[in-house]
PDB file of C-alpha atoms in Angstrom:
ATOM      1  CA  UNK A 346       0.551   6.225  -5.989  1.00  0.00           C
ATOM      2  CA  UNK A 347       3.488   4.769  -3.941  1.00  0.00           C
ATOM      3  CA  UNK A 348       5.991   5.528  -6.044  1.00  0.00           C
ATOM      4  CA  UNK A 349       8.557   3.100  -4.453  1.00  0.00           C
ATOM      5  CA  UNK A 350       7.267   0.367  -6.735  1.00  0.00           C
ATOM      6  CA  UNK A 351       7.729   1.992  -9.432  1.00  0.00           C
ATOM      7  CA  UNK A 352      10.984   3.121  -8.706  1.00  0.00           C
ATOM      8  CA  UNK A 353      11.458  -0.744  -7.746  1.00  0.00           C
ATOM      9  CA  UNK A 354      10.190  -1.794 -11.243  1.00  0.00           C
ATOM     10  CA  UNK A 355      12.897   0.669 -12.659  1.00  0.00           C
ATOM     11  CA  UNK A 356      15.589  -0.207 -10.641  1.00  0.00           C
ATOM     12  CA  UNK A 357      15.241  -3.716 -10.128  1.00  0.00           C
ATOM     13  CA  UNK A 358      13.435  -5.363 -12.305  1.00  0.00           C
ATOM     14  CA  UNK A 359      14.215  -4.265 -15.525  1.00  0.00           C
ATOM     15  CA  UNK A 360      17.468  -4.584 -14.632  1.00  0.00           C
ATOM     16  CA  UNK A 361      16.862  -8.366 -13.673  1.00  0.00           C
ATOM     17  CA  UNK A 362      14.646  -8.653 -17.370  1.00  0.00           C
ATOM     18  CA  UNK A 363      17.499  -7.349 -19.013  1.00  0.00           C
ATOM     19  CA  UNK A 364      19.789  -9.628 -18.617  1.00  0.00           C
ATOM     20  CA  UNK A 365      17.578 -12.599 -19.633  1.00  0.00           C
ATOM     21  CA  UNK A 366      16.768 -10.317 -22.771  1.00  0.00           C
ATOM     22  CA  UNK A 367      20.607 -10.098 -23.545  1.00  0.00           C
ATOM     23  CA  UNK A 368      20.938 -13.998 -23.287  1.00  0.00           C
ATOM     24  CA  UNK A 369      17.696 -14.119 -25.257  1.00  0.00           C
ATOM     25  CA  UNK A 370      16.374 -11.585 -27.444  1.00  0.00           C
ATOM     26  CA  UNK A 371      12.796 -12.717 -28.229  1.00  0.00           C
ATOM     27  CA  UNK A 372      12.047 -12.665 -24.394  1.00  0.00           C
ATOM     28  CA  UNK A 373       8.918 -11.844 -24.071  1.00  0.00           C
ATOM     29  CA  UNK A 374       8.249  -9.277 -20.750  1.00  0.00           C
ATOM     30  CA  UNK A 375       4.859  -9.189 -19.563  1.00  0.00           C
ATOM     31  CA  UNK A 376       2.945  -7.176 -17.001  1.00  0.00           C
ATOM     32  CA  UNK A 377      -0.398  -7.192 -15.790  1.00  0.00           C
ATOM     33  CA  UNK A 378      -2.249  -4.976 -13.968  1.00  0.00           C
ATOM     34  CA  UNK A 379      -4.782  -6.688 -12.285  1.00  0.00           C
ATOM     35  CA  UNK A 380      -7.440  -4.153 -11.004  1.00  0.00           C
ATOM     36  CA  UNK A 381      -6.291  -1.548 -13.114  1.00  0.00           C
ATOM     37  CA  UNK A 382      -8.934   1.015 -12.102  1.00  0.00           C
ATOM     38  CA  UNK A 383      -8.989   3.934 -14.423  1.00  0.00           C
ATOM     39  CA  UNK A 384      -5.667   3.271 -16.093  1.00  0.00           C
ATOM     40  CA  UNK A 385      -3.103   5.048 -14.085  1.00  0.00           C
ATOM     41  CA  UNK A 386      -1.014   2.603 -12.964  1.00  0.00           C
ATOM     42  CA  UNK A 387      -0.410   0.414 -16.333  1.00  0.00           C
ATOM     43  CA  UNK A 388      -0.024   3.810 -18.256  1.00  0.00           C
ATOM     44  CA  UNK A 389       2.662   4.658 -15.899  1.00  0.00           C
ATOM     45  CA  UNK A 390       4.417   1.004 -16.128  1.00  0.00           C
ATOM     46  CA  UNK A 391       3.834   2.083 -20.000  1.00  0.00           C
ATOM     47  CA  UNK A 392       5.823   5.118 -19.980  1.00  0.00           C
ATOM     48  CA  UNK A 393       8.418   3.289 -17.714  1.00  0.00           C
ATOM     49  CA  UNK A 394       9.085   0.789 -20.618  1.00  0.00           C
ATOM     50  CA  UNK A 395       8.410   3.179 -23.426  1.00  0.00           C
ATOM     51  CA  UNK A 396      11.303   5.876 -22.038  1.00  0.00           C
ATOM     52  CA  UNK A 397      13.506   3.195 -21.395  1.00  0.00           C
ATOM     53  CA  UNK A 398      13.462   1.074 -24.592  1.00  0.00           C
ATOM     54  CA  UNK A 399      10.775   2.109 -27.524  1.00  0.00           C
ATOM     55  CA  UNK A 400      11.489   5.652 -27.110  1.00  0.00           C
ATOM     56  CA  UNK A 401      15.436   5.268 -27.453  1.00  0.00           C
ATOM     57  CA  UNK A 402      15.574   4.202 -31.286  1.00  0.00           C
ATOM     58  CA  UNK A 403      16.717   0.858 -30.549  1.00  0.00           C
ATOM     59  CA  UNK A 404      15.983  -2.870 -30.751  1.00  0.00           C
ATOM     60  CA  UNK A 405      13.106  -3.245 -27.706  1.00  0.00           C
ATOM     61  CA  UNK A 406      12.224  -6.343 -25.888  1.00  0.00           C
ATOM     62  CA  UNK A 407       9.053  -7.736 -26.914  1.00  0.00           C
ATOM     63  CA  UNK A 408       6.958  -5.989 -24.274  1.00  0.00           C
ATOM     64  CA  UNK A 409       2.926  -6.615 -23.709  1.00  0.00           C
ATOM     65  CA  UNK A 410       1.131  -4.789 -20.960  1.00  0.00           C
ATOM     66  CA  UNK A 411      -2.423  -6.398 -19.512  1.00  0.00           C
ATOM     67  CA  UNK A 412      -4.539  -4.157 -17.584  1.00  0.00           C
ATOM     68  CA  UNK A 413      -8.090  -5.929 -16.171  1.00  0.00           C
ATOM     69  CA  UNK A 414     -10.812  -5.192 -14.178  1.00  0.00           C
ATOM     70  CA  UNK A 415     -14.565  -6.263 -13.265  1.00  0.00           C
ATOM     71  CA  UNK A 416     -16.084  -2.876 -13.791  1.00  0.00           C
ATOM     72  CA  UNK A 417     -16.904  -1.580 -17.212  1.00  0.00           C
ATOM     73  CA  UNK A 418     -17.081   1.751 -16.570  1.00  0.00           C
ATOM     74  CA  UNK A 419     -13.579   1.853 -14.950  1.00  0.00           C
ATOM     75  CA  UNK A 420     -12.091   0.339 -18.220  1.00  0.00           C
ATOM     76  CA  UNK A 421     -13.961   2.586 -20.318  1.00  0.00           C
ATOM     77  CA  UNK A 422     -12.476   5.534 -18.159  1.00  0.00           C
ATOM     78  CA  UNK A 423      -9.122   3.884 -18.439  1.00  0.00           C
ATOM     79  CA  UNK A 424      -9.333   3.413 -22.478  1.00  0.00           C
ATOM     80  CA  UNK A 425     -10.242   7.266 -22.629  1.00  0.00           C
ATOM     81  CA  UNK A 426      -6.694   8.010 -20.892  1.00  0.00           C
ATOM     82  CA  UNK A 427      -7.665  11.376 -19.829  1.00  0.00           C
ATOM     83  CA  UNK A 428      -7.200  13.040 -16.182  1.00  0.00           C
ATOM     84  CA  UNK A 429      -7.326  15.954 -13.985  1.00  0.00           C
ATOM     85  CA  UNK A 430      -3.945  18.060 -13.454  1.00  0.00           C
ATOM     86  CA  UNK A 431      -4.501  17.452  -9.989  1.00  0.00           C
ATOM     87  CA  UNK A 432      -3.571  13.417 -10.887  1.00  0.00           C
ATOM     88  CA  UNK A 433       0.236  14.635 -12.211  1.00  0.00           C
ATOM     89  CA  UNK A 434       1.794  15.917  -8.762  1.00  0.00           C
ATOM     90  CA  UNK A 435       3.881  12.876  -8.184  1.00  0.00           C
ATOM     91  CA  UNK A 436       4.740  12.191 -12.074  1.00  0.00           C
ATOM     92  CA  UNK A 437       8.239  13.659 -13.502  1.00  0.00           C
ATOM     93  CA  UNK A 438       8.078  16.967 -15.461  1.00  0.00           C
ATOM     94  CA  UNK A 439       9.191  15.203 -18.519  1.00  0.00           C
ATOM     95  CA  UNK A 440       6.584  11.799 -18.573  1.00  0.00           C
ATOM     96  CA  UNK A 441       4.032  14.856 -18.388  1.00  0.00           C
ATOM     97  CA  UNK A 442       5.562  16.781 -21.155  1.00  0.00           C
ATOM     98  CA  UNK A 443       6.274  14.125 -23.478  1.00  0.00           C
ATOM     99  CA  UNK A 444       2.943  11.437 -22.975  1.00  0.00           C
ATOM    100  CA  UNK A 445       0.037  13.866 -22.416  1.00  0.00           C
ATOM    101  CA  UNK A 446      -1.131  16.871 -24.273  1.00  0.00           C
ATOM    102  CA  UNK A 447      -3.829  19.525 -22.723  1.00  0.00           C
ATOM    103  CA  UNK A 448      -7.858  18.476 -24.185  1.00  0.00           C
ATOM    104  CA  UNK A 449      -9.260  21.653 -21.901  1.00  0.00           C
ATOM    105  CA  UNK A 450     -10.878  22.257 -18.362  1.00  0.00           C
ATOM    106  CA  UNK A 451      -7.497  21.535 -16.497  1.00  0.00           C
ATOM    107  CA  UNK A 452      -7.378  17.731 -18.352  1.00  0.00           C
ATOM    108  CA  UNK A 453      -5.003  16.418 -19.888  1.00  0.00           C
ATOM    109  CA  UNK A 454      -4.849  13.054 -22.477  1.00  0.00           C
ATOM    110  CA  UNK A 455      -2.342  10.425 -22.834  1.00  0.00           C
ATOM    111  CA  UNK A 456      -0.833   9.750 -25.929  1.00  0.00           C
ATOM    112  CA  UNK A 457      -1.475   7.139 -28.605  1.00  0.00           C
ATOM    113  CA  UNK A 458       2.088   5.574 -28.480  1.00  0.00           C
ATOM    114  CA  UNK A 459       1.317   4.897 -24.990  1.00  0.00           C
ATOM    115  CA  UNK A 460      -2.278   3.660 -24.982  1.00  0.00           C
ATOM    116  CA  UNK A 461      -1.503   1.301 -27.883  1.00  0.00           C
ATOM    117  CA  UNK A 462       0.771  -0.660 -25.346  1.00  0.00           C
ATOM    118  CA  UNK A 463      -1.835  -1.859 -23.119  1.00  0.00           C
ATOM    119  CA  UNK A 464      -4.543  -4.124 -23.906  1.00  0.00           C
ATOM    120  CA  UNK A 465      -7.608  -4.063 -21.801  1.00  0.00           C
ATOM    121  CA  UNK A 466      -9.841  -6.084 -21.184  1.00  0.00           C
ATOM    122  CA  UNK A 467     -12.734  -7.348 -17.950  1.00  0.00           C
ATOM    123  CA  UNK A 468     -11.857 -10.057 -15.712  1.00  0.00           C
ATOM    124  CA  UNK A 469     -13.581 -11.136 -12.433  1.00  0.00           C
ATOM    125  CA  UNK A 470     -10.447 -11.564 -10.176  1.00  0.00           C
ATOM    126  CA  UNK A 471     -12.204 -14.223  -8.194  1.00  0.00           C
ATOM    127  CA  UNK A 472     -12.614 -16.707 -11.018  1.00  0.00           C
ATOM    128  CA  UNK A 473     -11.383 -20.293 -10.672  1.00  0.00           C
ATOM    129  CA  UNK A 474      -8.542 -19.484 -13.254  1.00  0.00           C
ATOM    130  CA  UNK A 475      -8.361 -16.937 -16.083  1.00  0.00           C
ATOM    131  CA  UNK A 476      -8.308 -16.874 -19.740  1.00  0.00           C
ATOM    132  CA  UNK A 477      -4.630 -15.925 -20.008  1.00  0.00           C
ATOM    133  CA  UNK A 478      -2.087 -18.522 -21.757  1.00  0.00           C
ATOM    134  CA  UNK A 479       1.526 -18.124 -20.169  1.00  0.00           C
ATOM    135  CA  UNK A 480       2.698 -16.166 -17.171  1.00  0.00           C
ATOM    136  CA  UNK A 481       4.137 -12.772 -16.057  1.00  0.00           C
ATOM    137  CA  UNK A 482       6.686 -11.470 -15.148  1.00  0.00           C
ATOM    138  CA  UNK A 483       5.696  -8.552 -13.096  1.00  0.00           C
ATOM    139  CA  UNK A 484       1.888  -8.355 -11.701  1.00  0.00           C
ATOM    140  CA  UNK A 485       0.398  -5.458 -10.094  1.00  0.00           C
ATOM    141  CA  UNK A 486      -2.782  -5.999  -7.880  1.00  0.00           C
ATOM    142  CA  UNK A 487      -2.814  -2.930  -5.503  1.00  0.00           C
ATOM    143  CA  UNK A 488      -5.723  -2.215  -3.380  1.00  0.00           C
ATOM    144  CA  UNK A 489      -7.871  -4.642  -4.712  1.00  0.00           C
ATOM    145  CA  UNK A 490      -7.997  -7.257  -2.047  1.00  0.00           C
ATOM    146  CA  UNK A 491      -8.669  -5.167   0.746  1.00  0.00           C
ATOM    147  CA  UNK A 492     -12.151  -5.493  -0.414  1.00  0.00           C
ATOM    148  CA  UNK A 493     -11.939  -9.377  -0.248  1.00  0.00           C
ATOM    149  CA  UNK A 494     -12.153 -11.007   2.882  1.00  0.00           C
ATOM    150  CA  UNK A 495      -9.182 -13.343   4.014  1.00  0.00           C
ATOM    151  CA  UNK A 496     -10.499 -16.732   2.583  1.00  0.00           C
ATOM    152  CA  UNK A 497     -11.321 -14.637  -0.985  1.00  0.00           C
ATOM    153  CA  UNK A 498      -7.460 -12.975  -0.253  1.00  0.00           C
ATOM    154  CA  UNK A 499      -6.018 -16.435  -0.523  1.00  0.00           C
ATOM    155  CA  UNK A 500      -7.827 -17.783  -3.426  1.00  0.00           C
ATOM    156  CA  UNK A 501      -7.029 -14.736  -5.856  1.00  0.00           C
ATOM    157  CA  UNK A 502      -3.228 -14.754  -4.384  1.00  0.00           C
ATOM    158  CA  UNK A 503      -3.087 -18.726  -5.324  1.00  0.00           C
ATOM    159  CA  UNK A 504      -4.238 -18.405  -9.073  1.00  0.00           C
ATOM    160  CA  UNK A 505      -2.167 -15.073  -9.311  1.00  0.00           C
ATOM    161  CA  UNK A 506       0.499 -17.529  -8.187  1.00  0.00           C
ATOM    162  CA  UNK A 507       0.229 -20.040 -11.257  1.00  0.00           C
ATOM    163  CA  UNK A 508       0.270 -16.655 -13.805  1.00  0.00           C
ATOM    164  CA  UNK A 509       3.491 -15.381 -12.142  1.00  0.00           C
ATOM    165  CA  UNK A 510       7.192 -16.518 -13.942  1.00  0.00           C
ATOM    166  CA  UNK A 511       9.068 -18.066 -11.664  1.00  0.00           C
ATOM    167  CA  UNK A 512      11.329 -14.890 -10.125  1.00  0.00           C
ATOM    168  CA  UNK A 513       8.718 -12.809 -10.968  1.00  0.00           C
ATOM    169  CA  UNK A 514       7.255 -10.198  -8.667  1.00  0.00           C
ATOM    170  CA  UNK A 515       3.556  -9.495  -7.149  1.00  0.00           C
ATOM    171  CA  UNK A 516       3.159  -5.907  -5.933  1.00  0.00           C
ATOM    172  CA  UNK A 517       0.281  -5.096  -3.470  1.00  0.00           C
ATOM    173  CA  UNK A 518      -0.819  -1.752  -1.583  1.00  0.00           C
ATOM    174  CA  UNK A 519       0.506  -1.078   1.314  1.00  0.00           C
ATOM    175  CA  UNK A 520      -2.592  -1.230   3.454  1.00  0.00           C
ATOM    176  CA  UNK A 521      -2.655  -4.919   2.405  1.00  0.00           C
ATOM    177  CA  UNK A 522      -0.051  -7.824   3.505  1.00  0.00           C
ATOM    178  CA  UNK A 523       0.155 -11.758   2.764  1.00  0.00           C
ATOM    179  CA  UNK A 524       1.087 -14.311   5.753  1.00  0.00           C
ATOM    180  CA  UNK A 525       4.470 -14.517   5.229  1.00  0.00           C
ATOM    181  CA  UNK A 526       3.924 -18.668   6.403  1.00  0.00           C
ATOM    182  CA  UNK A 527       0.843 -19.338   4.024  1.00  0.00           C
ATOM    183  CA  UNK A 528       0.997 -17.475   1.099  1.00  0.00           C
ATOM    184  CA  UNK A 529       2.690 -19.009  -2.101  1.00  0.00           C
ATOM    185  CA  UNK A 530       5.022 -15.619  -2.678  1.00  0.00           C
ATOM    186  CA  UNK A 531       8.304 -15.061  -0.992  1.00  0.00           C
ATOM    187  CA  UNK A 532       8.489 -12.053   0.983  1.00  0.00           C
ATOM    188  CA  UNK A 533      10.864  -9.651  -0.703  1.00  0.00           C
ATOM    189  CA  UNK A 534       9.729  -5.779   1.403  1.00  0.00           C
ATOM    190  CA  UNK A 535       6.778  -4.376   2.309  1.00  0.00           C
ATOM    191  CA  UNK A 536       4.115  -4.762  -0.785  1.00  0.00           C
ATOM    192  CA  UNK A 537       6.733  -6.785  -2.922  1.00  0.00           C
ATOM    193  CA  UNK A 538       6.954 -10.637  -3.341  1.00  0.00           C
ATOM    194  CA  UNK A 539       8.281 -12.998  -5.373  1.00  0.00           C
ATOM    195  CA  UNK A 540       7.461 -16.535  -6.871  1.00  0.00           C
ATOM    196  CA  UNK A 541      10.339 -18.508  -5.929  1.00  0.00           C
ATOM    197  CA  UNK A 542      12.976 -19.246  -8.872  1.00  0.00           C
ATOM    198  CA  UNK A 543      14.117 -22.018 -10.630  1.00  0.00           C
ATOM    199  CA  UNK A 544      17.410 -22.594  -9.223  1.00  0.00           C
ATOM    200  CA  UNK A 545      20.123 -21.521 -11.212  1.00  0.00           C
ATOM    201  CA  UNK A 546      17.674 -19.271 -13.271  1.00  0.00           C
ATOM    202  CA  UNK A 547      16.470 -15.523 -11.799  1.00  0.00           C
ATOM    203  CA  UNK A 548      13.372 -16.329 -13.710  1.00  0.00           C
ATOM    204  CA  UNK A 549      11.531 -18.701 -16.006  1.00  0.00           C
ATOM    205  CA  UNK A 550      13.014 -20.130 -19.508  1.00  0.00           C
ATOM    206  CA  UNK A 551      11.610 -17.299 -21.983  1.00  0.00           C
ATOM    207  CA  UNK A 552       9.528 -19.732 -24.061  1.00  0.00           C
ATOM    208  CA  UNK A 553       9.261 -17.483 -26.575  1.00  0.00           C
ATOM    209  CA  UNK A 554       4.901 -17.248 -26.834  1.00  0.00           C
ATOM    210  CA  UNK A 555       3.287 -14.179 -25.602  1.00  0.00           C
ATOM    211  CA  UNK A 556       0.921 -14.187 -23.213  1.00  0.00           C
ATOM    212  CA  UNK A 557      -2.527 -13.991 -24.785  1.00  0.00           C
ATOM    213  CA  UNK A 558      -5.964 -13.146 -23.457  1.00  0.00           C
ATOM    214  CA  UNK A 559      -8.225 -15.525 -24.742  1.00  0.00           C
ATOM    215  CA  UNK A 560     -11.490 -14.653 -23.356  1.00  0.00           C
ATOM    216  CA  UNK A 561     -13.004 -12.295 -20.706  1.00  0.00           C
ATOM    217  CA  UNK A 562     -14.935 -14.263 -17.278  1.00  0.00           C
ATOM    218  CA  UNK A 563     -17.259 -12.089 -16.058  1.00  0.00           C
TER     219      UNK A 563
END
């Protein structure tokens, strides 16, 4: 769904990430999917990354891919990485071809290479902080707060905030918004903000440490 991020991620982005990983090769990129539902989003982020760099033969930026959410049986549906056809009409011809093989009854799975990217694991967004050590570069949290009213909005924007590298990028649905006035984020086009940079920088000093999940809140 709304492809235009994606196609942001792609075309932005990675771009952007790429030229901190050329001034630094153990950069670490990280993405999280926060709300990941039944997987499709972070396995299409994972094919993103995997066509572009693992899949080309060469060196690869240290890449680890997050996916969370409250609900067991979502992750559990997400883990099994298998869909209806009906779930490929806005995927290219070749992600399909190469990532998923037909398991019968119209389904098909998604490979290994691909599910061995992401790590998943349950999180209750609307914890006072969560169990992660070091930040992101890219967080996706797409219809989830249009469940939360506005003072539960703000809270879960403001400790996405301190996860986020600075110059790195919060993408939202498209039936949701921030206040432009209030919100930590700058506004970058519909559905896309930013944490503000360190100036001189278009993102945060690698560090070199992954982020790590060190626990689950329920």
């Amino acid at each position: 769904r709304e492809r235009g991020h994606f196609d942001f991620l792609a075309g932005t982005v990675l771009p952007e990430l790429e030229t901190l990983y050329a001034r630094d090769p153990g950069y670490p990129l990280r993405i999280w999917s926060a709300g990941c539902a039944s997987g499709e989003e972070v396995y299409s982020v994972a094919m993103i990354l995997h066509d572009r760099y693992l899949g080309k033969g060469a060196a690869a930026p240290d890449i680890g891919l997050l996916a969370t959410d409250i609900s067991l049986n979502a992750l559990m549906t997400a883990k099994a990485g298998t869909y209806q056809g009906q779930k490929f009409d806005e995927m290219p011809d070749r992600f399909k071809k190469r990532y998923f093989a037909s398991s019968g009854d119209g389904e098909f799975s998604i490979s290994g290479e691909i599910k061995s990217m992401v790590l998943f694991k349950r999180l209750n967004l609307m914890a006072d902080s969560y169990p992660m050590r070091g930040q992101f570069d890219v967080v996706f949290c797409r219809n989830v707060m249009i469940y939360f009213n506005q003072e539960s909005r703000d809270k879960v924007v403001s400790t996405i905030h301190d996860y986020v590298k600075p110059g790195g990028y919060l993408f939202i649905g498209h039936s949701e918004s921030l206040h432009r006035d209030s919100n930590p984020f700058e506004y970058v086009m519909p559905a896309i903000y930013r944490k503000r940079p360190v100036p001189g920088r278009n993102s945060a000093p690698s560090g070199n440490s992954p982020t790590k999940l060190q626990g689950v809140n329920r």
